[in-house]
């Protein structure tokens, strides 16, 4: 009898472990289906340009099989901050500004109780101008494109302020969809000619770039009327919206660099080589995100969204077991993916809500990308905590939301 009890005592932990061992995820190949991008974005561009666009055939996508998964399916399930309705970025690579503007709108409501719809394209306009200026300063030894980082908007706010959407849409009369393809091509052709001819006159280059922007996006107003008073965009940002750029801090998490110090986010989209990112461990990175949303602050975050665990139909993002089990996600597993290129900074989004479901943490994501507008609840996705932990590269957040983290760094 004692021997029987001893055997039971020894094998019980193994039986319990076997019972709680997470079930393996399965993969499948999914046929690409036309969605919001083809039916709304491309259709709107074709109508405006009066020209049919050829759509290349998309290959089958390697994806997680979500058929038996119980996952969130509505923003109403989440405890969330106030946010404006989702807006599509159209056929542009300006997710960074849509994410950051949405974040600032939520911040304005939290601080002043004002519900405002700001112009994304005002920030985009000045980003192109400043990038052209940098191109001249670097004698053309840099890239010129649509991508940037969320904290690029903070730099723009310091220099140029903000505008309401109603004052500047960045669209021409009759244009329904943002499309910068021709505009960026024209600016690049011009800048390459500047480089070839060594015509490094900053004033002339900036004026030419502005002329191109004005042709495709319209000219942003330098004066607007608010409460029967004429003010400029800086005054609107500072005095009406009460936005203080010094309130916002950026964080990244990469083991290759010393933790709890500032450093550069080494990414093409960080074209100005901004080195004002606090580098923290992944444990503190996730703590900062959870603390912020639980205190009623939202977060602008940027990272990798091109993964098998990103499901188009359920609009959920997970890390499947065939990638890496949850318990092995740490600073090292993040680093190897950053170093081998399987994690890249390809999209910025706005984290606006939080949910605990079956002992699992989920985040409500407001997303300006075309894929987010497929299916139900257009403009939203649902990210599992593990997905954020492994694949998100940097965040922009109010300093008050992460005071505990900053207190460890700034002494």
Coordinates of C-alpha atoms in Angstrom, one line a residue:
X1 CA 0.0 0.0 0.0
X2 CA 2.8 2.4 0.9
X3 CA 4.5 1.6 -2.4
X4 CA 1.2 2.4 -4.3
X5 CA 0.9 5.8 -2.5
X6 CA 4.6 6.5 -3.4
X7 CA 3.9 5.8 -7.0
X8 CA 0.8 8.1 -7.0
X9 CA 2.8 10.8 -5.3
X10 CA 5.6 10.7 -7.9
X11 CA 3.4 10.6 -11.0
X12 CA 0.7 13.1 -9.9
X13 CA 2.8 16.2 -10.8
X14 CA 3.4 14.8 -14.3
X15 CA -0.3 14.1 -14.8
X16 CA -1.2 17.6 -13.7
X17 CA 1.5 19.1 -16.0
X18 CA 0.2 17.1 -18.9
X19 CA -3.3 18.3 -18.3
X20 CA -2.4 22.0 -18.2
X21 CA 0.1 21.8 -21.1
X22 CA -1.1 24.2 -23.8
X23 CA -2.6 22.6 -26.8
X24 CA -0.6 22.8 -30.0
X25 CA -1.7 25.3 -32.6
X26 CA -2.2 24.1 -36.2
X27 CA -1.3 25.9 -39.4
X28 CA -3.0 26.1 -42.7
X29 CA -2.8 27.9 -46.0
X30 CA -5.5 30.4 -46.8
X31 CA -6.6 31.7 -50.2
X32 CA -6.5 35.5 -50.4
X33 CA -10.0 37.1 -50.6
X34 CA -10.6 40.5 -51.9
X35 CA -11.5 42.9 -49.1
X36 CA -11.6 46.6 -48.1
X37 CA -8.4 47.4 -50.0
X38 CA -9.7 46.2 -53.3
X39 CA -13.4 47.1 -52.8
X40 CA -13.0 50.5 -51.3
X41 CA -9.4 51.9 -51.5
X42 CA -8.5 50.8 -55.0
X43 CA -12.1 51.5 -56.2
X44 CA -11.9 55.1 -54.9
X45 CA -8.5 55.6 -56.5
X46 CA -9.7 54.3 -59.8
X47 CA -12.7 56.5 -59.8
X48 CA -10.6 59.6 -59.0
X49 CA -7.8 58.9 -61.4
X50 CA -10.3 57.5 -64.1
X51 CA -7.8 54.7 -64.6
X52 CA -8.0 51.0 -63.9
X53 CA -5.3 49.6 -61.7
X54 CA -3.9 46.1 -62.1
X55 CA -4.0 44.0 -59.0
X56 CA -1.3 41.3 -58.7
X57 CA -2.5 37.9 -57.6
X58 CA -1.8 37.2 -54.0
X59 CA -0.3 33.9 -52.9
X60 CA -1.9 31.7 -50.3
X61 CA -1.1 32.8 -46.8
X62 CA 0.5 30.6 -44.2
X63 CA -1.7 31.1 -41.1
X64 CA -2.8 29.8 -37.8
X65 CA -6.0 27.7 -37.8
X66 CA -8.3 29.8 -35.7
X67 CA -11.4 27.6 -36.2
X68 CA -11.5 26.2 -32.7
X69 CA -10.2 29.2 -30.8
X70 CA -12.3 31.2 -28.4
X71 CA -11.1 34.8 -28.9
X72 CA -12.5 38.3 -28.4
X73 CA -14.8 39.5 -31.2
X74 CA -16.0 43.0 -30.3
X75 CA -14.6 46.2 -28.9
X76 CA -17.4 46.2 -26.4
X77 CA -15.8 43.4 -24.5
X78 CA -12.9 45.6 -23.6
X79 CA -12.4 48.3 -20.9
X80 CA -11.2 51.2 -23.1
X81 CA -10.3 54.8 -23.1
X82 CA -12.2 57.4 -25.2
X83 CA -11.1 57.3 -28.9
X84 CA -12.4 58.7 -32.2
X85 CA -13.9 56.4 -34.8
X86 CA -11.2 54.6 -36.8
X87 CA -10.0 56.2 -40.0
X88 CA -8.4 54.5 -43.0
X89 CA -4.9 55.7 -44.1
X90 CA -5.9 54.8 -47.7
X91 CA -3.1 53.8 -50.1
X92 CA -0.4 55.5 -48.1
X93 CA 2.4 54.4 -45.8
X94 CA 1.5 57.0 -43.1
X95 CA 0.3 54.6 -40.4
X96 CA 2.7 56.3 -38.0
X97 CA 0.7 59.6 -38.1
X98 CA -2.7 58.0 -38.0
X99 CA -1.6 56.1 -34.9
X100 CA 0.0 59.1 -33.3
X101 CA -2.9 61.5 -34.1
X102 CA -5.4 59.0 -32.7
X103 CA -3.3 58.8 -29.6
X104 CA -3.1 62.6 -29.2
X105 CA -6.9 62.9 -29.7
X106 CA -7.4 60.5 -26.8
X107 CA -4.9 62.4 -24.7
X108 CA -6.7 65.7 -25.4
X109 CA -10.0 64.2 -24.2
X110 CA -8.4 62.8 -21.1
X111 CA -6.8 66.2 -20.3
X112 CA -9.4 68.7 -21.4
X113 CA -12.6 66.7 -22.1
X114 CA -12.6 68.0 -25.7
X115 CA -13.6 65.6 -28.5
X116 CA -11.7 66.8 -31.5
X117 CA -10.9 65.2 -34.9
X118 CA -7.4 66.3 -35.9
X119 CA -5.8 66.3 -39.3
X120 CA -3.4 63.4 -39.9
X121 CA -2.3 64.9 -43.2
X122 CA -1.1 68.1 -41.6
X123 CA 1.5 66.1 -39.7
X124 CA 2.3 64.1 -42.8
X125 CA 2.8 67.3 -44.9
X126 CA 5.4 68.7 -42.5
X127 CA 7.1 65.4 -42.1
X128 CA 7.8 65.4 -45.8
X129 CA 9.1 68.9 -45.6
X130 CA 11.4 68.1 -42.7
X131 CA 12.6 64.9 -44.4
X132 CA 13.5 66.9 -47.5
X133 CA 15.4 69.4 -45.3
X134 CA 17.3 66.4 -43.8
X135 CA 18.0 65.1 -47.3
X136 CA 19.8 68.4 -48.1
X137 CA 21.7 68.4 -44.8
X138 CA 22.9 64.8 -45.4
X139 CA 23.7 65.6 -49.1
X140 CA 21.3 62.9 -50.2
X141 CA 22.9 60.1 -48.1
X142 CA 19.5 59.0 -46.7
X143 CA 16.2 57.6 -47.8
X144 CA 13.1 59.6 -48.7
X145 CA 9.8 57.8 -48.3
X146 CA 6.4 57.6 -46.5
X147 CA 7.4 55.8 -43.3
X148 CA 8.2 57.3 -40.0
X149 CA 7.8 56.7 -36.3
X150 CA 4.9 57.8 -34.0
X151 CA 7.1 60.2 -32.1
X152 CA 7.9 62.0 -35.4
X153 CA 4.5 63.7 -34.8
X154 CA 5.7 65.0 -31.4
X155 CA 8.6 66.7 -33.2
X156 CA 6.1 68.1 -35.8
X157 CA 3.8 69.4 -33.0
X158 CA 6.8 71.3 -31.4
X159 CA 7.6 73.0 -34.7
X160 CA 4.2 73.4 -36.5
X161 CA 1.4 72.6 -34.1
X162 CA -1.8 70.8 -35.0
X163 CA -4.9 71.5 -37.2
X164 CA -8.5 70.1 -37.1
X165 CA -9.4 67.7 -39.9
X166 CA -12.1 70.1 -41.0
X167 CA -9.4 72.7 -41.8
X168 CA -7.1 70.4 -43.7
X169 CA -8.0 67.0 -45.0
X170 CA -5.0 66.5 -47.3
X171 CA -7.3 65.6 -50.1
X172 CA -8.2 67.5 -53.3
X173 CA -11.8 68.3 -54.4
X174 CA -13.5 65.1 -55.4
X175 CA -10.8 62.8 -53.8
X176 CA -12.1 60.2 -51.4
X177 CA -9.0 58.1 -50.7
X178 CA -5.6 59.2 -49.6
X179 CA -3.0 58.1 -52.2
X180 CA 0.5 59.5 -52.3
X181 CA 2.0 57.2 -54.9
X182 CA 2.5 59.8 -57.6
X183 CA 3.4 62.5 -55.2
X184 CA 6.2 60.6 -53.5
X185 CA 7.5 59.5 -56.9
X186 CA 7.6 63.1 -58.1
X187 CA 9.4 64.2 -54.9
X188 CA 11.9 61.4 -55.2
X189 CA 12.7 62.2 -58.8
X190 CA 13.2 65.8 -57.9
X191 CA 15.5 65.1 -54.9
X192 CA 17.6 62.6 -56.9
X193 CA 18.1 65.4 -59.5
X194 CA 19.2 67.7 -56.7
X195 CA 21.7 65.1 -55.6
X196 CA 23.0 64.4 -59.1
X197 CA 23.5 68.1 -59.8
X198 CA 24.7 68.9 -56.2
X199 CA 22.2 71.7 -56.0
X200 CA 22.1 71.8 -52.2
X201 CA 20.2 75.1 -51.7
X202 CA 17.9 74.3 -48.8
X203 CA 15.5 77.2 -49.4
X204 CA 14.9 76.2 -53.1
X205 CA 14.6 72.5 -52.2
X206 CA 12.0 73.1 -49.5
X207 CA 10.0 75.5 -51.6
X208 CA 9.9 73.0 -54.5
X209 CA 8.9 70.1 -52.2
X210 CA 6.1 72.3 -50.7
X211 CA 4.9 73.1 -54.2
X212 CA 4.7 69.4 -55.0
X213 CA 2.8 68.7 -51.7
X214 CA 0.4 71.6 -52.4
X215 CA -0.3 70.2 -55.8
X216 CA -1.3 66.8 -54.5
X217 CA -2.5 67.5 -50.9
X218 CA -3.6 71.1 -51.0
X219 CA -2.0 73.9 -49.0
X220 CA -2.5 73.8 -45.2
X221 CA -3.8 77.0 -43.7
X222 CA -1.5 79.1 -41.6
X223 CA -4.4 80.8 -39.8
X224 CA -7.7 79.3 -38.6
X225 CA -10.6 80.8 -36.7
X226 CA -11.5 79.3 -33.3
X227 CA -14.0 80.8 -30.9
X228 CA -14.2 83.9 -33.2
X229 CA -10.4 84.4 -32.8
X230 CA -7.8 84.0 -35.5
X231 CA -4.9 81.8 -34.4
X232 CA -2.1 79.8 -35.9
X233 CA -1.6 76.0 -35.6
X234 CA 0.9 76.3 -32.8
X235 CA -1.5 78.5 -30.8
X236 CA -4.3 76.0 -31.5
X237 CA -2.2 73.1 -30.2
X238 CA -0.8 74.9 -27.1
X239 CA -3.7 77.2 -26.0
X240 CA -6.8 75.4 -27.2
X241 CA -5.9 71.7 -27.1
X242 CA -3.3 72.1 -24.2
X243 CA -0.9 69.6 -25.9
X244 CA 2.5 69.7 -24.3
X245 CA 5.0 67.7 -26.4
X246 CA 7.3 67.3 -23.3
X247 CA 4.7 65.1 -21.7
X248 CA 5.4 62.2 -24.1
X249 CA 8.1 59.6 -23.9
X250 CA 9.2 56.8 -26.2
X251 CA 10.4 53.3 -25.1
X252 CA 11.9 50.4 -26.9
X253 CA 13.1 46.9 -25.7
X254 CA 16.2 45.4 -27.3
X255 CA 18.7 43.4 -25.2
X256 CA 21.6 44.4 -27.5
X257 CA 21.6 47.9 -25.9
X258 CA 22.0 48.7 -22.2
X259 CA 18.7 48.8 -20.4
X260 CA 17.4 51.9 -18.5
X261 CA 19.3 54.2 -20.8
X262 CA 18.3 56.3 -23.8
X263 CA 19.4 55.1 -27.3
X264 CA 18.6 55.2 -30.9
X265 CA 15.9 53.0 -32.4
X266 CA 17.8 51.6 -35.4
X267 CA 15.1 51.4 -38.0
X268 CA 14.7 52.9 -41.5
X269 CA 11.6 54.7 -40.3
X270 CA 13.6 56.5 -37.7
X271 CA 15.1 58.4 -40.6
X272 CA 16.3 61.3 -38.4
X273 CA 18.2 58.9 -36.1
X274 CA 16.3 60.0 -33.0
X275 CA 18.1 58.7 -29.9
X276 CA 15.4 59.6 -27.4
X277 CA 14.1 56.1 -26.8
X278 CA 14.4 54.7 -23.3
X279 CA 15.5 51.1 -23.7
X280 CA 13.9 48.8 -21.1
X281 CA 13.6 45.1 -20.5
X282 CA 10.6 43.3 -22.0
X283 CA 9.3 42.8 -18.4
X284 CA 9.2 46.6 -17.9
X285 CA 8.0 47.1 -21.5
X286 CA 4.9 45.0 -20.8
X287 CA 4.5 46.5 -17.4
X288 CA 4.5 50.0 -18.9
X289 CA 1.8 49.1 -21.4
X290 CA -0.4 47.4 -18.8
X291 CA 0.0 50.1 -16.2
X292 CA -0.8 52.8 -18.8
X293 CA -4.0 51.2 -20.1
X294 CA -5.2 50.3 -16.6
X295 CA -4.7 53.9 -15.5
X296 CA -6.8 55.1 -18.4
X297 CA -4.0 56.1 -20.8
X298 CA -3.7 54.8 -24.3
X299 CA -0.5 53.9 -26.1
X300 CA 0.8 54.4 -29.7
X301 CA 2.9 51.4 -30.6
X302 CA 4.8 50.2 -33.6
X303 CA 6.0 46.8 -34.6
X304 CA 5.6 43.7 -36.8
X305 CA 2.1 42.8 -38.1
X306 CA 3.2 40.3 -40.9
X307 CA 2.8 37.1 -39.0
X308 CA 1.0 33.7 -39.3
X309 CA -0.7 34.5 -36.0
X310 CA -2.4 37.6 -37.5
X311 CA -5.8 36.3 -38.6
X312 CA -7.8 38.3 -41.1
X313 CA -11.2 36.8 -40.3
X314 CA -11.2 36.9 -36.5
X315 CA -9.0 40.0 -36.6
X316 CA -7.0 38.5 -33.7
X317 CA -3.2 38.3 -33.3
X318 CA -1.5 35.5 -31.3
X319 CA 1.9 33.8 -31.2
X320 CA 1.3 30.2 -32.1
X321 CA 3.0 27.3 -30.4
X322 CA 4.8 26.3 -33.6
X323 CA 6.6 29.7 -33.5
X324 CA 7.4 29.8 -29.8
X325 CA 5.6 28.7 -26.6
X326 CA 4.4 31.5 -24.4
X327 CA 6.7 30.8 -21.5
X328 CA 9.8 31.2 -23.7
X329 CA 9.0 34.7 -24.9
X330 CA 11.7 36.9 -23.3
X331 CA 14.4 39.4 -24.1
X332 CA 16.5 36.8 -25.9
X333 CA 13.7 35.5 -28.1
X334 CA 12.8 39.1 -29.1
X335 CA 16.5 39.9 -29.9
X336 CA 17.1 36.9 -32.2
X337 CA 14.0 37.9 -34.2
X338 CA 15.2 41.5 -34.5
X339 CA 18.7 40.4 -35.5
X340 CA 17.5 37.9 -38.2
X341 CA 14.9 40.2 -39.6
X342 CA 11.9 38.2 -38.8
X343 CA 10.7 41.1 -36.6
X344 CA 10.5 44.4 -38.4
X345 CA 8.9 47.7 -37.7
X346 CA 6.2 47.7 -40.4
X347 CA 3.1 49.3 -38.9
X348 CA 2.0 51.7 -36.1
X349 CA -1.3 51.3 -34.3
X350 CA -3.2 52.7 -31.3
X351 CA -3.8 50.5 -28.2
X352 CA -7.1 51.7 -26.6
X353 CA -8.4 48.9 -24.5
X354 CA -7.7 45.9 -22.2
X355 CA -9.4 42.6 -21.5
X356 CA -8.7 39.6 -19.2
X357 CA -10.3 36.5 -20.8
X358 CA -9.8 33.0 -19.4
X359 CA -6.6 34.1 -17.7
X360 CA -5.4 35.6 -20.9
X361 CA -4.7 39.3 -21.6
X362 CA -5.9 40.9 -24.7
X363 CA -5.5 44.5 -26.1
X364 CA -8.0 46.4 -28.2
X365 CA -6.2 47.9 -31.2
X366 CA -7.4 50.8 -33.3
X367 CA -5.8 50.3 -36.7
X368 CA -5.8 52.5 -39.8
X369 CA -4.5 49.7 -42.1
X370 CA -6.7 48.3 -44.8
X371 CA -6.9 44.8 -43.3
X372 CA -8.5 46.2 -40.1
X373 CA -11.5 47.4 -42.1
X374 CA -12.4 43.9 -43.4
X375 CA -15.3 42.1 -41.6
X376 CA -17.1 43.3 -38.5
X377 CA -16.1 46.2 -36.4
X378 CA -14.1 48.1 -39.1
X379 CA -10.8 49.6 -37.9
X380 CA -10.3 47.3 -34.9
X381 CA -8.1 44.3 -34.1
X382 CA -7.5 42.2 -31.0
X383 CA -3.9 41.5 -29.9
X384 CA -3.0 38.8 -27.4
X385 CA -0.5 39.9 -24.8
X386 CA 2.1 37.4 -26.2
X387 CA 1.9 39.1 -29.6
X388 CA 2.7 42.5 -28.2
X389 CA 5.4 41.0 -26.0
X390 CA 7.2 39.3 -28.9
X391 CA 6.5 41.5 -31.9
X392 CA 6.0 45.2 -30.9
X393 CA 9.2 47.3 -31.0
X394 CA 8.4 50.7 -29.5
X395 CA 5.8 52.7 -27.8
X396 CA 4.8 56.4 -27.3
X397 CA 3.0 57.1 -24.0
X398 CA 2.3 59.9 -21.5
X399 CA 5.0 60.2 -18.9
X400 CA 2.3 60.0 -16.1
X401 CA 1.2 56.6 -17.3
X402 CA 4.7 55.1 -16.8
X403 CA 5.9 57.0 -13.8
X404 CA 7.0 53.8 -12.0
X405 CA 9.2 52.9 -14.9
X406 CA 10.7 56.4 -15.3
X407 CA 11.4 56.6 -11.6
X408 CA 13.8 53.5 -12.0
X409 CA 15.6 55.3 -14.8
X410 CA 15.6 59.0 -14.0
X411 CA 16.9 59.4 -10.4

